[in-house]
Coordinates of C-alpha atoms and ligand atoms in Angstrom, one line a residue:
Chain A
M1 CA -16.3 -15.5 -12.4
T2 CA -14.9 -15.2 -9.3
V3 CA -11.3 -16.3 -9.3
L4 CA -10.5 -16.7 -5.9
E5 CA -13.2 -17.0 -2.7
L6 CA -12.5 -18.5 0.7
R7 CA -15.5 -18.7 2.7
D8 CA -15.3 -18.5 6.6
V9 CA -11.7 -20.1 6.3
H10 CA -10.3 -20.8 10.2
R11 CA -6.5 -22.5 10.4
T12 CA -5.1 -23.3 13.3
H13 CA -1.9 -24.9 14.4
G14 CA -1.2 -27.0 17.1
A15 CA -3.9 -28.5 19.7
G16 CA -4.6 -27.7 23.0
E17 CA -3.0 -25.5 25.4
A18 CA -0.4 -24.3 22.2
M19 CA -3.2 -24.2 19.4
V20 CA -3.0 -20.7 17.6
H21 CA -5.7 -19.2 15.6
A22 CA -4.2 -17.7 12.2
L23 CA -7.2 -17.6 10.6
R24 CA -10.4 -17.3 12.8
G25 CA -12.8 -17.0 10.3
V26 CA -12.0 -14.8 6.9
S27 CA -14.4 -14.5 3.8
I28 CA -13.0 -12.8 1.1
A29 CA -13.9 -12.9 -2.9
V30 CA -12.1 -11.6 -6.0
Q31 CA -12.9 -10.7 -9.1
P32 CA -10.8 -11.3 -12.6
G33 CA -9.2 -8.0 -12.8
E34 CA -9.2 -7.1 -9.4
L35 CA -6.0 -6.1 -7.3
V36 CA -6.4 -6.6 -3.4
A37 CA -3.9 -6.0 -0.8
V38 CA -3.6 -7.7 2.3
M39 CA -2.4 -5.5 5.4
G40 CA -1.8 -6.5 9.4
P41 CA 0.9 -6.4 11.8
S42 CA 3.3 -9.7 12.0
G43 CA 1.4 -12.8 13.0
S44 CA -1.8 -11.7 12.2
G45 CA -2.4 -14.3 9.7
K46 CA -1.7 -13.1 6.3
S47 CA 1.1 -15.6 4.8
T48 CA -1.1 -18.0 6.4
L49 CA -3.9 -16.8 4.3
L50 CA -1.8 -16.6 0.9
N51 CA -1.2 -20.2 1.5
L52 CA -4.5 -21.3 1.9
A53 CA -5.6 -19.1 -1.6
G54 CA -2.9 -20.8 -3.1
G55 CA -3.7 -24.5 -1.8
L56 CA -0.4 -25.2 -0.5
D57 CA -2.1 -25.4 2.8
G58 CA -5.4 -26.7 3.9
P59 CA -7.9 -24.8 6.1
T60 CA -9.5 -26.5 9.5
G61 CA -12.6 -24.9 8.7
G62 CA -14.3 -23.1 5.6
E63 CA -13.9 -23.8 2.0
V64 CA -11.5 -22.5 -0.4
F65 CA -12.5 -21.8 -4.2
V66 CA -10.5 -21.1 -7.3
E67 CA -12.0 -20.3 -10.1
G68 CA -15.4 -22.0 -8.8
T69 CA -13.6 -25.0 -7.2
A70 CA -13.6 -26.3 -4.0
I71 CA -9.4 -26.7 -3.4
S72 CA -10.5 -29.5 -0.9
Q73 CA -12.4 -31.5 -3.7
L74 CA -9.6 -31.6 -6.3
S75 CA -7.0 -34.4 -6.3
R76 CA -3.2 -34.2 -5.7
R77 CA -3.0 -34.2 -9.2
S78 CA -5.8 -31.3 -10.2
L79 CA -4.3 -29.5 -7.4
A80 CA -0.5 -29.5 -8.7
A81 CA -2.0 -29.2 -12.6
L82 CA -4.1 -26.3 -11.0
R83 CA -1.2 -24.7 -9.1
R84 CA 0.8 -25.2 -12.1
R85 CA -1.0 -23.2 -14.8
A86 CA -3.3 -20.8 -13.1
I87 CA -1.3 -19.6 -10.0
G88 CA 1.8 -17.8 -9.7
Y89 CA 3.0 -16.8 -6.1
V90 CA 5.7 -14.5 -5.3
F91 CA 7.4 -16.3 -1.9
Q92 CA 7.9 -14.0 0.9
D93 CA 11.5 -16.7 0.8
L94 CA 11.6 -16.6 -3.1
N95 CA 12.0 -19.9 -3.4
L96 CA 13.9 -20.0 -6.7
L97 CA 15.7 -23.7 -7.5
P98 CA 19.2 -23.0 -7.3
S99 CA 20.4 -25.3 -9.9
L100 CA 18.9 -23.4 -12.3
T101 CA 19.4 -19.7 -13.8
A102 CA 16.8 -17.1 -14.6
I103 CA 15.9 -17.7 -17.0
E104 CA 14.7 -21.3 -16.8
N105 CA 13.6 -20.4 -13.3
V106 CA 11.1 -18.2 -15.1
A107 CA 10.6 -20.8 -18.1
L108 CA 10.2 -24.3 -15.7
P109 CA 6.6 -24.1 -14.8
L110 CA 5.7 -23.8 -18.7
E111 CA 8.0 -26.4 -19.8
L112 CA 6.7 -28.0 -16.5
D113 CA 3.0 -27.4 -18.1
G114 CA 4.1 -29.0 -21.4
M115 CA 5.1 -25.6 -23.7
S116 CA 8.2 -26.1 -25.2
V117 CA 11.1 -25.7 -24.6
R118 CA 12.3 -22.9 -27.1
K119 CA 8.6 -21.2 -26.7
A120 CA 9.0 -21.2 -22.7
R121 CA 12.9 -19.1 -23.1
A122 CA 11.1 -16.7 -25.2
V123 CA 8.4 -16.0 -22.6
A124 CA 10.5 -16.1 -19.9
A125 CA 13.1 -13.9 -21.3
K126 CA 10.3 -11.1 -22.1
A127 CA 9.0 -11.6 -18.2
L128 CA 12.7 -11.1 -17.0
D129 CA 12.9 -7.4 -19.7
D130 CA 9.5 -7.1 -17.7
V131 CA 11.3 -7.0 -14.8
A132 CA 14.5 -5.1 -16.2
I133 CA 16.7 -8.1 -15.6
S134 CA 17.3 -9.5 -19.2
E135 CA 20.7 -8.8 -18.8
L136 CA 20.8 -11.7 -15.9
A137 CA 18.7 -14.3 -17.7
L138 CA 21.9 -16.8 -17.0
R139 CA 22.9 -15.8 -13.7
F140 CA 22.3 -18.6 -11.1
P141 CA 20.6 -17.4 -7.8
D142 CA 23.4 -17.3 -5.5
E143 CA 25.2 -15.1 -8.3
M144 CA 22.3 -12.3 -7.9
S145 CA 21.6 -9.3 -4.8
G146 CA 18.5 -10.1 -3.3
G147 CA 17.0 -7.7 -5.0
Q148 CA 17.6 -9.2 -8.2
Q149 CA 16.4 -12.7 -6.7
Q150 CA 13.2 -11.3 -6.0
R151 CA 12.7 -9.7 -9.7
V152 CA 13.1 -13.5 -11.2
A153 CA 10.6 -14.6 -8.5
I154 CA 8.1 -12.1 -9.6
A155 CA 9.3 -12.9 -13.0
R156 CA 8.1 -16.8 -12.3
A157 CA 5.1 -15.8 -11.0
V158 CA 3.6 -13.6 -13.8
V159 CA 4.8 -15.3 -16.6
G160 CA 2.5 -17.2 -19.2
E161 CA -1.5 -16.6 -18.7
R162 CA -1.7 -16.8 -14.9
R163 CA -5.3 -16.1 -13.6
L164 CA -4.3 -15.7 -10.3
V165 CA -1.5 -14.2 -8.8
L166 CA -0.2 -14.2 -5.2
A167 CA 2.5 -12.2 -3.6
D168 CA 4.2 -12.4 -0.2
E169 CA 5.6 -9.2 0.3
P170 CA 7.3 -8.9 -3.3
T171 CA 8.5 -5.4 -2.3
G172 CA 11.0 -6.8 0.4
A173 CA 14.9 -6.1 -0.5
L174 CA 13.6 -3.6 -3.5
D175 CA 14.8 0.3 -3.7
S176 CA 12.1 2.5 -3.6
Q177 CA 12.0 2.6 -7.6
T178 CA 12.3 -0.9 -8.3
G179 CA 9.8 -1.6 -5.5
E180 CA 7.2 0.3 -7.9
S181 CA 8.0 -1.0 -11.5
V182 CA 6.7 -4.2 -9.4
L183 CA 4.0 -2.7 -8.5
R184 CA 3.0 -1.5 -11.8
L185 CA 3.6 -4.7 -13.4
L186 CA 1.1 -6.6 -10.8
R187 CA -1.3 -3.8 -11.5
A188 CA -1.0 -3.9 -15.2
R189 CA -1.2 -8.0 -15.0
C190 CA -4.4 -7.5 -13.5
D191 CA -5.5 -4.4 -15.6
A192 CA -5.3 -7.5 -18.2
G193 CA -7.8 -9.1 -16.5
A194 CA -5.7 -11.4 -13.8
A195 CA -6.8 -11.8 -9.9
G196 CA -4.1 -10.5 -7.7
V197 CA -3.8 -10.7 -4.1
L198 CA -0.7 -8.7 -2.3
V199 CA 0.5 -9.2 1.3
T200 CA 2.5 -5.8 2.2
H201 CA 3.4 -4.0 4.9
D202 CA 3.8 -1.0 2.7
A203 CA 0.8 1.3 2.8
R204 CA 2.3 2.8 -1.0
H205 CA 2.6 -0.5 -2.4
A206 CA -1.4 -1.3 -1.3
G207 CA -2.2 1.9 -2.8
W208 CA -1.7 0.3 -6.3
A209 CA -4.8 -2.2 -5.0
D210 CA -8.7 -1.4 -5.7
R211 CA -8.7 -2.6 -2.3
V212 CA -7.2 -3.2 0.6
I213 CA -8.0 -5.9 3.5
F214 CA -6.6 -5.0 7.1
L215 CA -6.1 -8.3 9.4
R216 CA -5.4 -8.4 12.9
D217 CA -4.9 -11.4 14.8
G218 CA -6.8 -13.7 12.2
L219 CA -9.5 -11.4 11.3
V220 CA -10.3 -9.0 9.4
V221 CA -10.8 -6.1 10.9
D222 CA -11.6 -3.2 8.4
A223 CA -11.3 -2.6 4.1
S224 CA -10.8 -0.2 1.5
G225 CA -12.5 0.2 -1.5
P226 CA -15.3 -1.7 -3.1
L227 CA -17.0 -4.7 0.1
P228 CA -16.5 -7.5 -0.6
E229 CA -20.5 -8.9 -1.3
A230 CA -22.4 -8.4 1.5
E231 CA -24.8 -11.4 1.5
G232 CA -23.9 -12.5 4.8
L233 CA -24.9 -9.5 6.4
L234 CA -28.4 -9.2 4.4
E235 CA -29.4 -12.5 5.5
A236 CA -28.1 -11.5 8.9
A237 CA -30.5 -8.6 8.3
S238 CA -33.7 -10.4 6.8
Chain B
M1 CA 1.6 30.1 3.6
S2 CA 3.7 29.8 0.2
I3 CA 1.0 31.1 -1.8
K4 CA 2.6 34.4 -2.0
Y5 CA 6.4 32.4 -3.4
G6 CA 3.8 30.5 -5.3
L7 CA 2.8 33.3 -7.4
L8 CA 6.0 35.1 -7.3
A9 CA 7.6 32.0 -9.2
L10 CA 4.6 31.9 -11.7
L11 CA 5.1 35.4 -12.4
E12 CA 9.4 34.7 -12.4
R13 CA 8.2 33.1 -15.8
G14 CA 6.9 36.3 -16.7
Q15 CA 4.3 39.0 -16.6
A16 CA 0.4 37.6 -15.7
Y17 CA -2.9 38.5 -14.5
G18 CA -4.6 37.3 -11.9
Y19 CA -6.9 34.4 -13.8
Q20 CA -4.1 33.6 -15.6
L21 CA -2.2 32.8 -12.5
R22 CA -4.7 31.0 -10.9
A23 CA -4.9 28.5 -14.2
S24 CA -0.9 28.0 -13.9
F25 CA -0.7 27.3 -10.1
E26 CA -3.6 25.0 -10.4
E27 CA -1.9 23.1 -13.2
S28 CA 1.6 23.6 -11.7
T29 CA 0.2 21.8 -8.3
G30 CA -1.8 19.0 -10.4
S31 CA -5.1 20.8 -8.9
T32 CA -4.3 19.5 -5.4
W33 CA -4.0 22.8 -4.3
P34 CA -7.4 24.8 -5.6
L35 CA -7.4 28.6 -5.5
N36 CA -9.5 30.9 -5.2
I37 CA -9.8 33.8 -7.3
G38 CA -9.7 36.0 -3.9
Q39 CA -7.1 34.6 -3.0
V40 CA -5.2 35.5 -5.5
Y41 CA -5.9 39.1 -5.9
T42 CA -5.1 39.4 -2.0
T43 CA -2.3 38.2 -1.9
L44 CA -1.3 40.0 -5.4
S45 CA -2.2 43.0 -3.4
R46 CA 0.0 42.0 -0.9
L47 CA 2.8 41.3 -2.9
E48 CA 2.5 45.1 -4.2
R49 CA 2.4 47.0 -1.2
D50 CA 5.5 44.8 0.2
G51 CA 7.5 45.8 -3.2
L52 CA 7.7 42.6 -4.0
V53 CA 5.8 42.8 -7.4
Q54 CA 4.2 46.1 -9.6
A55 CA 0.9 46.6 -11.3
L56 CA 1.5 46.9 -14.6
G57 CA -2.0 49.4 -15.1
E58 CA -5.1 48.0 -17.7
N59 CA -4.0 46.2 -21.1
P60 CA -6.4 47.4 -23.9
Q61 CA -8.2 43.6 -22.8
G62 CA -9.1 45.4 -19.3
Q63 CA -6.9 42.9 -17.7
R64 CA -4.4 44.0 -15.2
P65 CA -1.4 42.2 -15.3
Y66 CA 1.9 42.0 -13.2
E67 CA 5.0 41.7 -12.9
I68 CA 8.1 40.3 -10.9
T69 CA 10.7 43.4 -9.3
M70 CA 14.0 43.1 -8.1
A71 CA 13.1 42.8 -4.6
G72 CA 10.4 40.0 -5.6
R73 CA 12.5 37.8 -7.2
A74 CA 15.3 38.3 -4.3
A75 CA 12.6 36.5 -2.4
L76 CA 12.3 34.3 -4.0
A77 CA 15.0 32.8 -4.7
T78 CA 16.0 33.0 -0.7
W79 CA 12.5 31.2 -0.6
F80 CA 13.9 27.9 -2.9
A81 CA 17.3 28.5 -0.8
T82 CA 15.3 27.4 2.9
P83 CA 14.4 24.4 4.1
V84 CA 11.2 24.1 4.9
G85 CA 11.1 24.5 8.9
D86 CA 9.8 21.8 10.8
T87 CA 7.4 24.9 12.9
E88 CA 6.4 26.3 9.8
R89 CA 3.5 23.2 9.4
P90 CA 0.2 22.8 10.6
R91 CA 0.0 21.0 14.0
D92 CA -0.7 17.7 13.8
E93 CA -4.2 17.2 14.5
L94 CA -3.6 13.3 14.3
A95 CA -0.9 13.4 16.9
I96 CA -3.1 15.5 19.1
K97 CA -6.3 13.1 18.7
L98 CA -4.4 10.1 19.4
A99 CA -3.3 11.1 22.4
L100 CA -6.3 12.8 24.0
A101 CA -8.2 9.6 22.4
L102 CA -5.5 7.7 24.6
S103 CA -6.9 9.5 28.3
T104 CA -10.5 10.2 27.1
P105 CA -12.9 7.9 29.3
G106 CA -14.8 5.6 26.4
V107 CA -13.1 5.9 23.3
D108 CA -11.3 2.8 22.2
I109 CA -7.7 4.0 20.3
T110 CA -7.3 0.9 18.3
T111 CA -10.6 2.3 16.3
V112 CA -9.4 5.4 16.0
V113 CA -6.1 4.2 14.8
Q114 CA -8.0 1.9 11.9
T115 CA -10.2 4.2 11.1
Q116 CA -7.5 6.7 10.2
R117 CA -5.6 4.3 8.4
T118 CA -8.3 2.7 6.0
A119 CA -9.1 6.5 5.4
S120 CA -4.9 7.3 4.6
V121 CA -4.6 4.3 2.5
R122 CA -8.0 4.8 0.5
A123 CA -6.1 8.3 -0.1
L124 CA -3.3 6.3 -1.1
Q125 CA -5.0 4.2 -3.6
E126 CA -6.6 7.6 -5.2
Y127 CA -3.6 9.2 -5.8
T128 CA -1.8 5.7 -7.5
R129 CA -4.6 5.7 -9.5
L130 CA -3.9 9.3 -10.6
K131 CA 0.1 8.7 -11.0
N132 CA -0.7 5.9 -12.6
R133 CA -3.3 7.3 -14.9
A134 CA -1.0 10.4 -15.0
T135 CA 2.5 8.5 -15.9
G136 CA 3.5 8.6 -19.9
G137 CA 2.4 12.4 -20.3
D138 CA 5.8 14.3 -19.7
D139 CA 4.1 16.3 -16.6
I140 CA 7.3 15.4 -14.7
S141 CA 6.0 18.2 -11.7
W142 CA 2.7 17.0 -10.9
L143 CA 4.1 13.5 -10.8
L144 CA 6.6 15.1 -8.6
I145 CA 3.9 16.3 -6.0
I146 CA 1.8 13.1 -6.4
D147 CA 4.5 11.2 -5.0
A148 CA 5.4 14.0 -2.0
M149 CA 2.0 13.1 -0.8
I150 CA 2.0 9.6 -1.4
F151 CA 5.3 9.4 0.4
R152 CA 3.7 11.7 3.5
V153 CA 0.5 9.4 4.0
E154 CA 2.6 6.5 4.0
A155 CA 4.8 8.2 6.7
E156 CA 1.7 8.7 8.2
V157 CA 0.2 5.0 8.3
R158 CA 3.5 3.9 9.2
W159 CA 3.5 5.9 12.1
L160 CA -0.3 4.5 12.9
D161 CA 1.0 1.0 12.6
H162 CA 3.8 1.9 15.2
C163 CA 1.9 3.5 17.5
E164 CA -0.8 1.0 17.5
A165 CA 2.2 -1.8 18.1
S166 CA 3.9 0.4 21.3
L167 CA -0.1 0.9 22.4
L168 CA -0.5 -2.7 22.4
R169 CA 2.9 -3.7 24.2
H170 CA 1.8 -1.2 26.7
Q171 CA -1.3 -2.5 27.4
R172 CA 0.1 -6.1 27.4
T173 CA 2.4 -5.1 30.3
R174 CA 0.1 -3.4 31.9
Q175 CA -2.0 -6.5 32.0
E176 CA 1.0 -8.4 33.1
T177 CA 1.6 -6.3 35.9
S178 CA -1.6 -6.5 37.3
T179 CA -2.2 -9.9 36.9
A180 CA 1.2 -10.6 39.0
E181 CA -0.2 -8.3 41.5
T182 CA -3.4 -10.2 41.9
E183 CA -2.5 -13.9 42.2
V184 CA -3.1 -15.6 45.6
P185 CA 0.0 -16.7 47.0
D186 CA -0.7 -20.0 48.0
Q187 CA -2.1 -20.6 44.4
A188 CA -2.0 -24.4 43.1
P189 CA 1.2 -25.0 40.7
E190 CA -1.3 -26.1 38.0
A191 CA -3.5 -23.0 37.7
V192 CA -3.2 -20.8 34.8
P193 CA -5.0 -17.1 34.2
T194 CA -7.0 -16.5 31.6
S195 CA -7.3 -13.6 29.9
T196 CA -10.4 -13.1 31.4
G197 CA -9.2 -13.0 34.9
E198 CA -10.4 -16.7 36.5
T199 CA -8.0 -18.8 37.2
T200 CA -9.1 -22.8 35.8
P201 CA -7.4 -25.7 36.2
R202 CA -4.8 -26.9 33.3
Ligands
LIG301 N1 3.5 -24.0 11.2 C1 3.0 -23.2 12.4 N2 3.0 -23.6 13.1 C2 2.3 -22.6 14.3 N3 2.3 -21.9 14.3 C3 2.2 -20.8 13.0 C4 3.1 -21.9 11.8 N4 2.5 -21.0 10.8 C5 2.1 -19.8 11.2 N5 1.5 -19.7 12.7 C6 1.6 -18.5 13.4 O1 0.3 -18.4 12.5 C7 -0.5 -16.7 13.6 C8 0.2 -16.2 11.6 O2 1.2 -16.4 11.1 P1 1.5 -16.2 9.1 O3 2.8 -16.4 8.8 O4 0.2 -15.9 8.9 O5 1.7 -14.4 9.8 P2 1.9 -13.1 8.7 O6 1.0 -12.2 8.8 O7 2.4 -13.3 7.6 O8 2.8 -12.5 10.0 P3 4.4 -11.7 8.6 O9 4.2 -10.3 7.9 O10 5.7 -11.6 10.2 O11 5.1 -12.1 7.7 C9 1.3 -16.4 14.1 O12 1.2 -16.9 15.1 C10 2.5 -17.7 14.0 O13 3.4 -17.9 14.7
LIG302 MG1 4.0 -13.4 6.6

């Protein structure tokens, strides 16, 4: 089943003269096991797309589906549950909770979801180990470097059985080797069945994706790799 | 080019004949640089002419192995000690293409840039797939070569991004100066120019 689908999605900000068209009709489908990279210049709508995909923001036109369910049809409660259970994020600004240690930050979504504290800690410890910072488990965010915080954020996004992983420039503060290990982790997650969307400026990181989508001024201008279902085109032709 | 030094480096490991050299060359460059046997023999005979290798007569299996000479070793050492100069690389066809696209009527340079970017990213996807598959094994020289290609293509994409951004900025300043020039002096202050150049009241 398609994990994520954006159907002719629009997003505008503001009104009248000052209206900004962040997305102007974007359609994308991401299947289980697939990692899709989104590239484009600054301001082209990449973060907007990711926020819509994760239900953090609503479209002004079109519809977003997660595992077949239209996000706009969900109650606040079920949307919150879906975000907690099924979707992992790495934000452009990391959003770690400052009052929690690294391992607590990673374990939190699992605990919120009803996993026992003990079990959640064990799973979180494994995730920190995957990003090679198990020795920092008890540090608070302000006691870690930018790159280390970034790895905590990544561990938090992939922990548990997330079926959709959304990452916005997850390798920003990382050196080339560590950045690559993050991509490997994301790749492995998708190979294990998750669907992933990765926003990146770095073509080397986009190289890990099955498909790369290029955005410019809120529109998909090109794509590399297997193209999305060309239903619209077929309909138009017939 | 450095097929010459590639063969010298292989012969430094020990004597070998043409087909062996071709196989080891391809193996050590991860089949990213296929050679045909003709190239191998032509290069070997040039190396022999220059005294860098010497042919060792036919063996009972009917093969004609070569071995590296003292002069060959010296040449190889110099090669490793010398950085690769910029002028030794082929002229950059892509840079030339973009420069020409700018000045050729009817060619949309942003399309040329995007077409190239998509192709380069696709190449990166393929290299990365190879790399991902290779890891776990111990073939470090193969990984080194894939990485070299990956970083080179990445640099190309960065350069394309840079070109596109500069072009956009250039076009914008040109548009601004041209709309400023065509502005009617006694125009009402409420009117603003639209992108099509017409003026509409706010
Ligand atoms: N809350 C907002 N109000 C007004 N405009 C906004 C808002 N959020 C985003 N935008 C605009 O929407 C467009 C797309 O923004 P977005 O953050 O998606 O870009 P991006 O591709 O992620 O850029 P970057 O690479 O710099 O992160 C930009 O022009 C931005 O200024
Ligand atoms: Mg962004």
